């Protein structure tokens, strides 16, 4: 796949409540498997997806701090649920409720990650979008990426402390429609 910069079009793409996007990656986040729903929604053919870093579908509006949280959690060999806005190769965007888990070999070593993504509720997207806007604002005040990630992560933790919950609790409160 050519290394081009995809510009978001503002067009939102949806997929069915009964559908699930599935991908698998190696331990570095390089895609090793995609299902047909991923191919259709991301507008990224399987032959172009496999071998690419999963960040190939990263939307520029996604806070880096959320990915830090994701990788930190996976590094502890724990699963994570997260709301993520992705960018299709045609510039459309789509929101997902992602469930990412480590994959193990027979010896118990992590060999990659498996992600199932469902279509989130509109209310959850509205709530998490507001949170992500605050985090991105904190990130944008820094000129160096590591500093931006640190500032965004601090903003995320501050927001979670205000709500009196951890990120996974926030995700579930939004998923169940009881977000604060």
GROMACS .gro file of N, CA and C in nm:
model
  540
    1UNK      N    1   0.083  -0.117   0.000
    1UNK     CA    2   0.000   0.000   0.000
    1UNK      C    3   0.088   0.124   0.000
    2UNK      N    4   0.051   0.223  -0.077
    2UNK     CA    5   0.128   0.346  -0.084
    2UNK      C    6   0.117   0.424   0.045
    3UNK      N    7   0.225   0.488   0.084
    3UNK     CA    8   0.225   0.571   0.203
    3UNK      C    9   0.168   0.707   0.166
    4UNK      N   10   0.038   0.722   0.173
    4UNK     CA   11  -0.026   0.849   0.143
    4UNK      C   12  -0.095   0.899   0.268
    5UNK      N   13  -0.117   1.025   0.274
    5UNK     CA   14  -0.187   1.084   0.387
    5UNK      C   15  -0.334   1.097   0.348
    6UNK      N   16  -0.418   1.023   0.416
    6UNK     CA   17  -0.562   1.025   0.387
    6UNK      C   18  -0.625   1.141   0.463
    7UNK      N   19  -0.703   1.218   0.393
    7UNK     CA   20  -0.771   1.331   0.456
    7UNK      C   21  -0.913   1.289   0.494
    8UNK      N   22  -0.950   1.314   0.619
    8UNK     CA   23  -1.087   1.284   0.659
    8UNK      C   24  -1.186   1.367   0.578
    9UNK      N   25  -1.293   1.303   0.534
    9UNK     CA   26  -1.395   1.370   0.454
    9UNK      C   27  -1.511   1.421   0.537
   10UNK      N   28  -1.521   1.373   0.661
   10UNK     CA   29  -1.635   1.408   0.745
   10UNK      C   30  -1.753   1.315   0.724
   11UNK      N   31  -1.741   1.224   0.628
   11UNK     CA   32  -1.847   1.126   0.604
   11UNK      C   33  -1.833   1.014   0.706
   12UNK      N   34  -1.942   0.986   0.776
   12UNK     CA   35  -1.939   0.878   0.875
   12UNK      C   36  -1.994   0.750   0.813
   13UNK      N   37  -1.921   0.643   0.833
   13UNK     CA   38  -1.962   0.513   0.783
   13UNK      C   39  -2.010   0.430   0.901
   14UNK      N   40  -2.114   0.355   0.880
   14UNK     CA   41  -2.168   0.269   0.985
   14UNK      C   42  -2.162   0.124   0.940
   15UNK      N   43  -2.177   0.036   1.033
   15UNK     CA   44  -2.193  -0.106   1.003
   15UNK      C   45  -2.300  -0.156   1.098
   16UNK      N   46  -2.354  -0.271   1.068
   16UNK     CA   47  -2.470  -0.320   1.139
   16UNK      C   48  -2.444  -0.357   1.284
   17UNK      N   49  -2.547  -0.342   1.365
   17UNK     CA   50  -2.539  -0.381   1.505
   17UNK      C   51  -2.509  -0.529   1.521
   18UNK      N   52  -2.545  -0.607   1.421
   18UNK     CA   53  -2.523  -0.753   1.425
   18UNK      C   54  -2.387  -0.792   1.368
   19UNK      N   55  -2.313  -0.693   1.315
   19UNK     CA   56  -2.183  -0.722   1.255
   19UNK      C   57  -2.069  -0.696   1.353
   20UNK      N   58  -1.957  -0.760   1.327
   20UNK     CA   59  -1.838  -0.741   1.410
   20UNK      C   60  -1.716  -0.730   1.319
   21UNK      N   61  -1.635  -0.629   1.345
   21UNK     CA   62  -1.508  -0.614   1.276
   21UNK      C   63  -1.405  -0.694   1.356
   22UNK      N   64  -1.327  -0.777   1.287
   22UNK     CA   65  -1.227  -0.859   1.353
   22UNK      C   66  -1.092  -0.838   1.284
   23UNK      N   67  -0.990  -0.815   1.367
   23UNK     CA   68  -0.853  -0.814   1.317
   23UNK      C   69  -0.764  -0.887   1.416
   24UNK      N   70  -0.651  -0.933   1.365
   24UNK     CA   71  -0.547  -0.990   1.449
   24UNK      C   72  -0.417  -0.923   1.409
   25UNK      N   73  -0.329  -0.905   1.508
   25UNK     CA   74  -0.199  -0.847   1.481
   25UNK      C   75  -0.091  -0.928   1.551
   26UNK      N   76   0.033  -0.901   1.511
   26UNK     CA   77   0.145  -0.958   1.586
   26UNK      C   78   0.170  -0.867   1.707
   27UNK      N   79   0.275  -0.892   1.781
   27UNK     CA   80   0.301  -0.816   1.903
   27UNK      C   81   0.340  -0.671   1.878
   28UNK      N   82   0.378  -0.639   1.755
   28UNK     CA   83   0.413  -0.501   1.721
   28UNK      C   84   0.294  -0.424   1.665
   29UNK      N   85   0.178  -0.490   1.653
   29UNK     CA   86   0.061  -0.423   1.599
   29UNK      C   87   0.050  -0.431   1.448
   30UNK      N   88   0.126  -0.521   1.385
   30UNK     CA   89   0.118  -0.540   1.239
   30UNK      C   90   0.005  -0.638   1.210
   31UNK      N   91  -0.083  -0.600   1.121
   31UNK     CA   92  -0.202  -0.680   1.089
   31UNK      C   93  -0.164  -0.813   1.026
   32UNK      N   94  -0.221  -0.921   1.081
   32UNK     CA   95  -0.200  -1.056   1.028
   32UNK      C   96  -0.330  -1.117   0.975
   33UNK      N   97  -0.445  -1.059   1.015
   33UNK     CA   98  -0.575  -1.111   0.970
   33UNK      C   99  -0.678  -1.000   0.977
   34UNK      N  100  -0.768  -0.997   0.879
   34UNK     CA  101  -0.884  -0.908   0.880
   34UNK      C  102  -1.004  -0.986   0.830
   35UNK      N  103  -1.123  -0.953   0.881
   35UNK     CA  104  -1.243  -1.018   0.829
   35UNK      C  105  -1.308  -0.931   0.721
   36UNK      N  106  -1.413  -0.983   0.660
   36UNK     CA  107  -1.478  -0.914   0.550
   36UNK      C  108  -1.545  -0.783   0.594
   37UNK      N  109  -1.590  -0.775   0.718
   37UNK     CA  110  -1.651  -0.650   0.766
   37UNK      C  111  -1.545  -0.541   0.776
   38UNK      N  112  -1.427  -0.576   0.824
   38UNK     CA  113  -1.316  -0.480   0.828
   38UNK      C  114  -1.286  -0.429   0.687
   39UNK      N  115  -1.275  -0.520   0.593
   39UNK     CA  116  -1.243  -0.482   0.455
   39UNK      C  117  -1.346  -0.384   0.401
   40UNK      N  118  -1.474  -0.414   0.422
   40UNK     CA  119  -1.581  -0.329   0.370
   40UNK      C  120  -1.584  -0.192   0.439
   41UNK      N  121  -1.576  -0.190   0.571
   41UNK     CA  122  -1.590  -0.066   0.645
   41UNK      C  123  -1.467   0.023   0.632
   42UNK      N  124  -1.348  -0.036   0.635
   42UNK     CA  125  -1.225   0.042   0.626
   42UNK      C  126  -1.189   0.080   0.482
   43UNK      N  127  -1.256   0.016   0.384
   43UNK     CA  128  -1.224   0.037   0.242
   43UNK      C  129  -1.078   0.000   0.214
   44UNK      N  130  -1.027  -0.096   0.291
   44UNK     CA  131  -0.888  -0.140   0.278
   44UNK      C  132  -0.889  -0.288   0.241
   45UNK      N  133  -0.853  -0.321   0.118
   45UNK     CA  134  -0.853  -0.462   0.077
   45UNK      C  135  -0.762  -0.546   0.165
   46UNK      N  136  -0.799  -0.671   0.186
   46UNK     CA  137  -0.720  -0.761   0.269
   46UNK      C  138  -0.574  -0.765   0.226
   47UNK      N  139  -0.550  -0.771   0.096
   47UNK     CA  140  -0.411  -0.780   0.047
   47UNK      C  141  -0.330  -0.656   0.081
   48UNK      N  142  -0.396  -0.541   0.100
   48UNK     CA  143  -0.327  -0.419   0.140
   48UNK      C  144  -0.319  -0.404   0.291
   49UNK      N  145  -0.411  -0.467   0.363
   49UNK     CA  146  -0.415  -0.454   0.510
   49UNK      C  147  -0.311  -0.542   0.577
   50UNK      N  148  -0.306  -0.669   0.536
   50UNK     CA  149  -0.214  -0.763   0.601
   50UNK      C  150  -0.070  -0.718   0.576
   51UNK      N  151   0.005  -0.709   0.683
   51UNK     CA  152   0.143  -0.662   0.676
   51UNK      C  153   0.159  -0.515   0.710
   52UNK      N  154   0.048  -0.444   0.723
   52UNK     CA  155   0.052  -0.302   0.760
   52UNK      C  156   0.035  -0.286   0.910
   53UNK      N  157   0.090  -0.180   0.968
   53UNK     CA  158   0.062  -0.154   1.110
   53UNK      C  159  -0.085  -0.118   1.125
   54UNK      N  160  -0.145  -0.161   1.236
   54UNK     CA  161  -0.287  -0.134   1.258
   54UNK      C  162  -0.315   0.016   1.257
   55UNK      N  163  -0.214   0.094   1.286
   55UNK     CA  164  -0.230   0.240   1.285
   55UNK      C  165  -0.260   0.295   1.146
   56UNK      N  166  -0.258   0.211   1.045
   56UNK     CA  167  -0.293   0.254   0.909
   56UNK      C  168  -0.435   0.311   0.905
   57UNK      N  169  -0.521   0.270   1.001
   57UNK     CA  170  -0.658   0.322   1.006
   57UNK      C  171  -0.677   0.424   1.119
   58UNK      N  172  -0.568   0.474   1.174
   58UNK     CA  173  -0.578   0.570   1.285
   58UNK      C  174  -0.633   0.703   1.235
   59UNK      N  175  -0.739   0.747   1.299
   59UNK     CA  176  -0.798   0.877   1.265
   59UNK      C  177  -0.719   0.986   1.337
   60UNK      N  178  -0.689   1.098   1.270
   60UNK     CA  179  -0.610   1.203   1.335
   60UNK      C  180  -0.680   1.266   1.456
   61UNK      N  181  -0.810   1.248   1.470
   61UNK     CA  182  -0.881   1.302   1.586
   61UNK      C  183  -0.874   1.212   1.709
   62UNK      N  184  -0.814   1.094   1.694
   62UNK     CA  185  -0.801   1.005   1.810
   62UNK      C  186  -0.684   1.051   1.897
   63UNK      N  187  -0.708   1.070   2.026
   63UNK     CA  188  -0.599   1.109   2.115
   63UNK      C  189  -0.493   0.999   2.125
   64UNK      N  190  -0.369   1.042   2.121
   64UNK     CA  191  -0.259   0.946   2.136
   64UNK      C  192  -0.263   0.880   2.274
   65UNK      N  193  -0.311   0.954   2.373
   65UNK     CA  194  -0.315   0.903   2.510
   65UNK      C  195  -0.401   0.777   2.522
   66UNK      N  196  -0.505   0.767   2.441
   66UNK     CA  197  -0.590   0.648   2.445
   66UNK      C  198  -0.512   0.526   2.396
   67UNK      N  199  -0.427   0.546   2.295
   67UNK     CA  200  -0.345   0.435   2.247
   67UNK      C  201  -0.235   0.400   2.348
   68UNK      N  202  -0.186   0.500   2.421
   68UNK     CA  203  -0.091   0.469   2.529
   68UNK      C  204  -0.159   0.379   2.631
   69UNK      N  205  -0.281   0.415   2.670
   69UNK     CA  206  -0.356   0.334   2.765
   69UNK      C  207  -0.377   0.193   2.711
   70UNK      N  208  -0.413   0.183   2.584
   70UNK     CA  209  -0.435   0.053   2.522
   70UNK      C  210  -0.308  -0.032   2.527
   71UNK      N  211  -0.196   0.024   2.483
   71UNK     CA  212  -0.071  -0.053   2.480
   71UNK      C  213  -0.019  -0.084   2.620
   72UNK      N  214  -0.038   0.009   2.714
   72UNK     CA  215   0.002  -0.018   2.853
   72UNK      C  216  -0.079  -0.135   2.910
   73UNK      N  217  -0.209  -0.135   2.883
   73UNK     CA  218  -0.296  -0.241   2.933
   73UNK      C  219  -0.259  -0.375   2.871
   74UNK      N  220  -0.239  -0.377   2.741
   74UNK     CA  221  -0.200  -0.501   2.673
   74UNK      C  222  -0.063  -0.547   2.722
   75UNK      N  223   0.026  -0.453   2.752
   75UNK     CA  224   0.158  -0.486   2.804
   75UNK      C  225   0.152  -0.557   2.939
   76UNK      N  226   0.043  -0.533   3.010
   76UNK     CA  227   0.020  -0.602   3.137
   76UNK      C  228  -0.057  -0.733   3.116
   77UNK      N  229  -0.072  -0.771   2.988
   77UNK     CA  230  -0.143  -0.893   2.948
   77UNK      C  231  -0.289  -0.892   2.996
   78UNK      N  232  -0.350  -0.774   2.989
   78UNK     CA  233  -0.491  -0.760   3.024
   78UNK      C  234  -0.568  -0.716   2.900
   79UNK      N  235  -0.694  -0.751   2.896
   79UNK     CA  236  -0.780  -0.707   2.787
   79UNK      C  237  -0.821  -0.562   2.811
   80UNK      N  238  -0.865  -0.498   2.704
   80UNK     CA  239  -0.914  -0.362   2.715
   80UNK      C  240  -1.032  -0.343   2.622
   81UNK      N  241  -1.129  -0.266   2.669
   81UNK     CA  242  -1.240  -0.219   2.587
   81UNK      C  243  -1.218  -0.070   2.570
   82UNK      N  244  -1.231  -0.020   2.448
   82UNK     CA  245  -1.207   0.122   2.422
   82UNK      C  246  -1.294   0.170   2.307
   83UNK      N  247  -1.336   0.294   2.317
   83UNK     CA  248  -1.403   0.358   2.205
   83UNK      C  249  -1.297   0.419   2.115
   84UNK      N  250  -1.305   0.388   1.985
   84UNK     CA  251  -1.203   0.433   1.890
   84UNK      C  252  -1.271   0.483   1.763
   85UNK      N  253  -1.222   0.596   1.715
   85UNK     CA  254  -1.263   0.647   1.584
   85UNK      C  255  -1.155   0.608   1.485
   86UNK      N  256  -1.194   0.538   1.380
   86UNK     CA  257  -1.100   0.495   1.277
   86UNK      C  258  -1.123   0.572   1.148
   87UNK      N  259  -1.022   0.568   1.060
   87UNK     CA  260  -1.027   0.637   0.932
   87UNK      C  261  -1.016   0.536   0.820
   88UNK      N  262  -1.118   0.531   0.736
   88UNK     CA  263  -1.115   0.442   0.619
   88UNK      C  264  -1.023   0.501   0.512
   89UNK      N  265  -0.980   0.418   0.421
   89UNK     CA  266  -0.886   0.466   0.318
   89UNK      C  267  -0.949   0.563   0.219
   90UNK      N  268  -1.082   0.572   0.217
   90UNK     CA  269  -1.148   0.670   0.131
   90UNK      C  270  -1.180   0.800   0.205
   91UNK      N  271  -1.132   0.812   0.330
   91UNK     CA  272  -1.152   0.933   0.408
   91UNK      C  273  -1.272   0.931   0.500
   92UNK      N  274  -1.360   0.833   0.486
   92UNK     CA  275  -1.473   0.821   0.578
   92UNK      C  276  -1.420   0.780   0.716
   93UNK      N  277  -1.498   0.808   0.819
   93UNK     CA  278  -1.460   0.764   0.952
   93UNK      C  279  -1.569   0.673   1.008
   94UNK      N  280  -1.530   0.594   1.106
   94UNK     CA  281  -1.627   0.507   1.173
   94UNK      C  282  -1.584   0.484   1.316
   95UNK      N  283  -1.682   0.483   1.404
   95UNK     CA  284  -1.658   0.460   1.546
   95UNK      C  285  -1.678   0.314   1.579
   96UNK      N  286  -1.599   0.265   1.673
   96UNK     CA  287  -1.613   0.127   1.719
   96UNK      C  288  -1.597   0.121   1.871
   97UNK      N  289  -1.659   0.019   1.928
   97UNK     CA  290  -1.629  -0.022   2.064
   97UNK      C  291  -1.539  -0.143   2.048
   98UNK      N  292  -1.411  -0.123   2.075
   98UNK     CA  293  -1.311  -0.227   2.052
   98UNK      C  294  -1.286  -0.309   2.178
   99UNK      N  295  -1.272  -0.437   2.159
   99UNK     CA  296  -1.231  -0.529   2.266
   99UNK      C  297  -1.103  -0.595   2.216
  100UNK      N  298  -0.991  -0.561   2.280
  100UNK     CA  299  -0.861  -0.610   2.236
  100UNK      C  300  -0.805  -0.700   2.346
  101UNK      N  301  -0.761  -0.819   2.305
  101UNK     CA  302  -0.707  -0.916   2.400
  101UNK      C  303  -0.575  -0.972   2.348
  102UNK      N  304  -0.485  -1.005   2.440
  102UNK     CA  305  -0.363  -1.073   2.399
  102UNK      C  306  -0.395  -1.214   2.348
  103UNK      N  307  -0.317  -1.261   2.252
  103UNK     CA  308  -0.324  -1.400   2.204
  103UNK      C  309  -0.197  -1.470   2.251
  104UNK      N  310  -0.213  -1.594   2.299
  104UNK     CA  311  -0.100  -1.668   2.358
  104UNK      C  312  -0.068  -1.792   2.277
  105UNK      N  313   0.059  -1.832   2.280
  105UNK     CA  314   0.096  -1.961   2.221
  105UNK      C  315   0.080  -2.069   2.328
  106UNK      N  316   0.110  -2.192   2.293
  106UNK     CA  317   0.093  -2.303   2.386
  106UNK      C  318   0.180  -2.291   2.510
  107UNK      N  319   0.289  -2.216   2.500
  107UNK     CA  320   0.378  -2.195   2.614
  107UNK      C  321   0.337  -2.078   2.702
  108UNK      N  322   0.226  -2.012   2.668
  108UNK     CA  323   0.177  -1.900   2.747
  108UNK      C  324   0.240  -1.767   2.713
  109UNK      N  325   0.313  -1.759   2.604
  109UNK     CA  326   0.374  -1.633   2.560
  109UNK      C  327   0.279  -1.557   2.469
  110UNK      N  328   0.277  -1.425   2.486
  110UNK     CA  329   0.195  -1.341   2.399
  110UNK      C  330   0.256  -1.342   2.259
  111UNK      N  331   0.173  -1.377   2.161
  111UNK     CA  332   0.220  -1.382   2.022
  111UNK      C  333   0.149  -1.280   1.933
  112UNK      N  334   0.053  -1.208   1.990
  112UNK     CA  335  -0.020  -1.109   1.913
  112UNK      C  336  -0.142  -1.062   1.987
  113UNK      N  337  -0.231  -0.997   1.912
  113UNK     CA  338  -0.352  -0.941   1.972
  113UNK      C  339  -0.470  -0.966   1.880
  114UNK      N  340  -0.584  -0.988   1.942
  114UNK     CA  341  -0.710  -1.014   1.871
  114UNK      C  342  -0.805  -0.901   1.907
  115UNK      N  343  -0.868  -0.842   1.809
  115UNK     CA  344  -0.961  -0.733   1.836
  115UNK      C  345  -1.094  -0.757   1.767
  116UNK      N  346  -1.199  -0.749   1.847
  116UNK     CA  347  -1.337  -0.752   1.797
  116UNK      C  348  -1.393  -0.612   1.818
  117UNK      N  349  -1.459  -0.559   1.715
  117UNK     CA  350  -1.516  -0.426   1.727
  117UNK      C  351  -1.662  -0.427   1.689
  118UNK      N  352  -1.740  -0.368   1.776
  118UNK     CA  353  -1.885  -0.355   1.755
  118UNK      C  354  -1.919  -0.209   1.727
  119UNK      N  355  -2.038  -0.191   1.673
  119UNK     CA  356  -2.087  -0.056   1.647
  119UNK      C  357  -2.137   0.003   1.779
  120UNK      N  358  -2.086   0.119   1.820
  120UNK     CA  359  -2.128   0.179   1.948
  120UNK      C  360  -2.260   0.255   1.935
  121UNK      N  361  -2.320   0.285   2.048
  121UNK     CA  362  -2.443   0.364   2.047
  121UNK      C  363  -2.410   0.511   2.021
  122UNK      N  364  -2.502   0.584   1.960
  122UNK     CA  365  -2.477   0.727   1.936
  122UNK      C  366  -2.449   0.805   2.064
  123UNK      N  367  -2.518   0.773   2.172
  123UNK     CA  368  -2.496   0.843   2.299
  123UNK      C  369  -2.355   0.823   2.352
  124UNK      N  370  -2.304   0.702   2.339
  124UNK     CA  371  -2.168   0.673   2.384
  124UNK      C  372  -2.067   0.750   2.300
  125UNK      N  373  -2.090   0.757   2.169
  125UNK     CA  374  -1.998   0.831   2.080
  125UNK      C  375  -1.999   0.979   2.116
  126UNK      N  376  -2.116   1.035   2.142
  126UNK     CA  377  -2.124   1.176   2.180
  126UNK      C  378  -2.046   1.203   2.307
  127UNK      N  379  -2.065   1.118   2.408
  127UNK     CA  380  -1.997   1.137   2.536
  127UNK      C  381  -1.846   1.121   2.524
  128UNK      N  382  -1.804   1.017   2.455
  128UNK     CA  383  -1.660   0.992   2.445
  128UNK      C  384  -1.594   1.096   2.353
  129UNK      N  385  -1.666   1.145   2.254
  129UNK     CA  386  -1.611   1.250   2.167
  129UNK      C  387  -1.578   1.375   2.247
  130UNK      N  388  -1.664   1.411   2.340
  130UNK     CA  389  -1.639   1.529   2.424
  130UNK      C  390  -1.513   1.507   2.508
  131UNK      N  391  -1.499   1.389   2.565
  131UNK     CA  392  -1.379   1.357   2.643
  131UNK      C  393  -1.254   1.361   2.556
  132UNK      N  394  -1.262   1.300   2.438
  132UNK     CA  395  -1.146   1.295   2.349
  132UNK      C  396  -1.108   1.435   2.299
  133UNK      N  397  -1.204   1.523   2.283
  133UNK     CA  398  -1.174   1.661   2.243
  133UNK      C  399  -1.088   1.729   2.350
  134UNK      N  400  -1.121   1.707   2.477
  134UNK     CA  401  -1.041   1.765   2.586
  134UNK      C  402  -0.900   1.708   2.587
  135UNK      N  403  -0.889   1.579   2.564
  135UNK     CA  404  -0.757   1.514   2.564
  135UNK      C  405  -0.673   1.565   2.448
  136UNK      N  406  -0.734   1.575   2.330
  136UNK     CA  407  -0.660   1.625   2.213
  136UNK      C  408  -0.614   1.769   2.234
  137UNK      N  409  -0.697   1.848   2.302
  137UNK     CA  410  -0.658   1.987   2.330
  137UNK      C  411  -0.533   1.990   2.417
  138UNK      N  412  -0.527   1.904   2.517
  138UNK     CA  413  -0.407   1.896   2.601
  138UNK      C  414  -0.287   1.850   2.519
  139UNK      N  415  -0.307   1.753   2.432
  139UNK     CA  416  -0.198   1.704   2.348
  139UNK      C  417  -0.148   1.812   2.252
  140UNK      N  418  -0.240   1.891   2.199
  140UNK     CA  419  -0.203   1.990   2.098
  140UNK      C  420  -0.122   2.106   2.154
  141UNK      N  421  -0.122   2.122   2.284
  141UNK     CA  422  -0.045   2.230   2.346
  141UNK      C  423   0.105   2.196   2.354
  142UNK      N  424   0.139   2.073   2.321
  142UNK     CA  425   0.279   2.031   2.328
  142UNK      C  426   0.335   2.015   2.186
  143UNK      N  427   0.462   2.051   2.168
  143UNK     CA  428   0.521   2.044   2.035
  143UNK      C  429   0.593   1.912   2.006
  144UNK      N  430   0.625   1.835   2.108
  144UNK     CA  431   0.693   1.708   2.090
  144UNK      C  432   0.598   1.594   2.125
  145UNK      N  433   0.598   1.491   2.042
  145UNK     CA  434   0.504   1.381   2.059
  145UNK      C  435   0.508   1.319   2.199
  146UNK      N  436   0.625   1.287   2.254
  146UNK     CA  437   0.624   1.228   2.390
  146UNK      C  438   0.558   1.320   2.493
  147UNK      N  439   0.583   1.449   2.482
  147UNK     CA  440   0.521   1.545   2.574
  147UNK      C  441   0.370   1.553   2.551
  148UNK      N  442   0.330   1.544   2.426
  148UNK     CA  443   0.187   1.547   2.393
  148UNK      C  444   0.116   1.425   2.452
  149UNK      N  445   0.178   1.308   2.439
  149UNK     CA  446   0.119   1.187   2.495
  149UNK      C  447   0.106   1.199   2.646
  150UNK      N  448   0.211   1.249   2.711
  150UNK     CA  449   0.208   1.267   2.857
  150UNK      C  450   0.098   1.364   2.898
  151UNK      N  451   0.087   1.475   2.828
  151UNK     CA  452  -0.016   1.574   2.860
  151UNK      C  453  -0.156   1.517   2.836
  152UNK      N  454  -0.173   1.445   2.728
  152UNK     CA  455  -0.302   1.384   2.699
  152UNK      C  456  -0.339   1.279   2.801
  153UNK      N  457  -0.242   1.199   2.841
  153UNK     CA  458  -0.267   1.094   2.940
  153UNK      C  459  -0.305   1.158   3.074
  154UNK      N  460  -0.237   1.266   3.109
  154UNK     CA  461  -0.271   1.338   3.233
  154UNK      C  462  -0.415   1.391   3.224
  155UNK      N  463  -0.452   1.447   3.108
  155UNK     CA  464  -0.588   1.499   3.090
  155UNK      C  465  -0.691   1.386   3.099
  156UNK      N  466  -0.657   1.270   3.043
  156UNK     CA  467  -0.746   1.154   3.052
  156UNK      C  468  -0.763   1.113   3.198
  157UNK      N  469  -0.653   1.101   3.270
  157UNK     CA  470  -0.660   1.060   3.411
  157UNK      C  471  -0.737   1.163   3.494
  158UNK      N  472  -0.717   1.292   3.467
  158UNK     CA  473  -0.790   1.397   3.539
  158UNK      C  474  -0.940   1.384   3.515
  159UNK      N  475  -0.978   1.359   3.390
  159UNK     CA  476  -1.121   1.345   3.357
  159UNK      C  477  -1.179   1.221   3.425
  160UNK      N  478  -1.104   1.113   3.426
  160UNK     CA  479  -1.152   0.991   3.492
  160UNK      C  480  -1.165   1.013   3.643
  161UNK      N  481  -1.070   1.084   3.702
  161UNK     CA  482  -1.078   1.115   3.845
  161UNK      C  483  -1.201   1.201   3.876
  162UNK      N  484  -1.233   1.295   3.787
  162UNK     CA  485  -1.352   1.379   3.805
  162UNK      C  486  -1.479   1.293   3.806
  163UNK      N  487  -1.479   1.189   3.721
  163UNK     CA  488  -1.594   1.099   3.715
  163UNK      C  489  -1.589   0.991   3.824
  164UNK      N  490  -1.475   0.982   3.891
  164UNK     CA  491  -1.461   0.883   3.997
  164UNK      C  492  -1.458   0.740   3.945
  165UNK      N  493  -1.396   0.720   3.829
  165UNK     CA  494  -1.390   0.585   3.772
  165UNK      C  495  -1.268   0.567   3.684
  166UNK      N  496  -1.232   0.441   3.664
  166UNK     CA  497  -1.125   0.404   3.571
  166UNK      C  498  -1.181   0.405   3.429
  167UNK      N  499  -1.090   0.399   3.330
  167UNK     CA  500  -1.134   0.404   3.190
  167UNK      C  501  -1.231   0.291   3.158
  168UNK      N  502  -1.202   0.169   3.203
  168UNK     CA  503  -1.291   0.058   3.171
  168UNK      C  504  -1.429   0.079   3.233
  169UNK      N  505  -1.434   0.139   3.351
  169UNK     CA  506  -1.564   0.168   3.412
  169UNK      C  507  -1.639   0.274   3.332
  170UNK      N  508  -1.566   0.373   3.282
  170UNK     CA  509  -1.628   0.476   3.199
  170UNK      C  510  -1.685   0.413   3.072
  171UNK      N  511  -1.605   0.329   3.008
  171UNK     CA  512  -1.652   0.261   2.886
  171UNK      C  513  -1.781   0.186   2.913
  172UNK      N  514  -1.784   0.110   3.021
  172UNK     CA  515  -1.904   0.031   3.050
  172UNK      C  516  -2.021   0.118   3.090
  173UNK      N  517  -1.995   0.231   3.159
  173UNK     CA  518  -2.107   0.319   3.192
  173UNK      C  519  -2.168   0.379   3.066
  174UNK      N  520  -2.083   0.412   2.968
  174UNK     CA  521  -2.134   0.464   2.841
  174UNK      C  522  -2.204   0.355   2.760
  175UNK      N  523  -2.148   0.235   2.763
  175UNK     CA  524  -2.205   0.124   2.689
  175UNK      C  525  -2.343   0.087   2.742
  176UNK      N  526  -2.358   0.096   2.873
  176UNK     CA  527  -2.486   0.061   2.935
  176UNK      C  528  -2.581   0.180   2.944
  177UNK      N  529  -2.537   0.294   2.892
  177UNK     CA  530  -2.624   0.410   2.888
  177UNK      C  531  -2.636   0.485   3.019
  178UNK      N  532  -2.546   0.458   3.112
  178UNK     CA  533  -2.555   0.524   3.242
  178UNK      C  534  -2.437   0.616   3.265
  179UNK      N  535  -2.371   0.662   3.157
  179UNK     CA  536  -2.254   0.748   3.172
  179UNK      C  537  -2.288   0.876   3.246
  180UNK      N  538  -2.192   0.924   3.324
  180UNK     CA  539  -2.214   1.045   3.404
  180UNK      C  540  -2.183   1.168   3.323
   0.00000   0.00000   0.00000
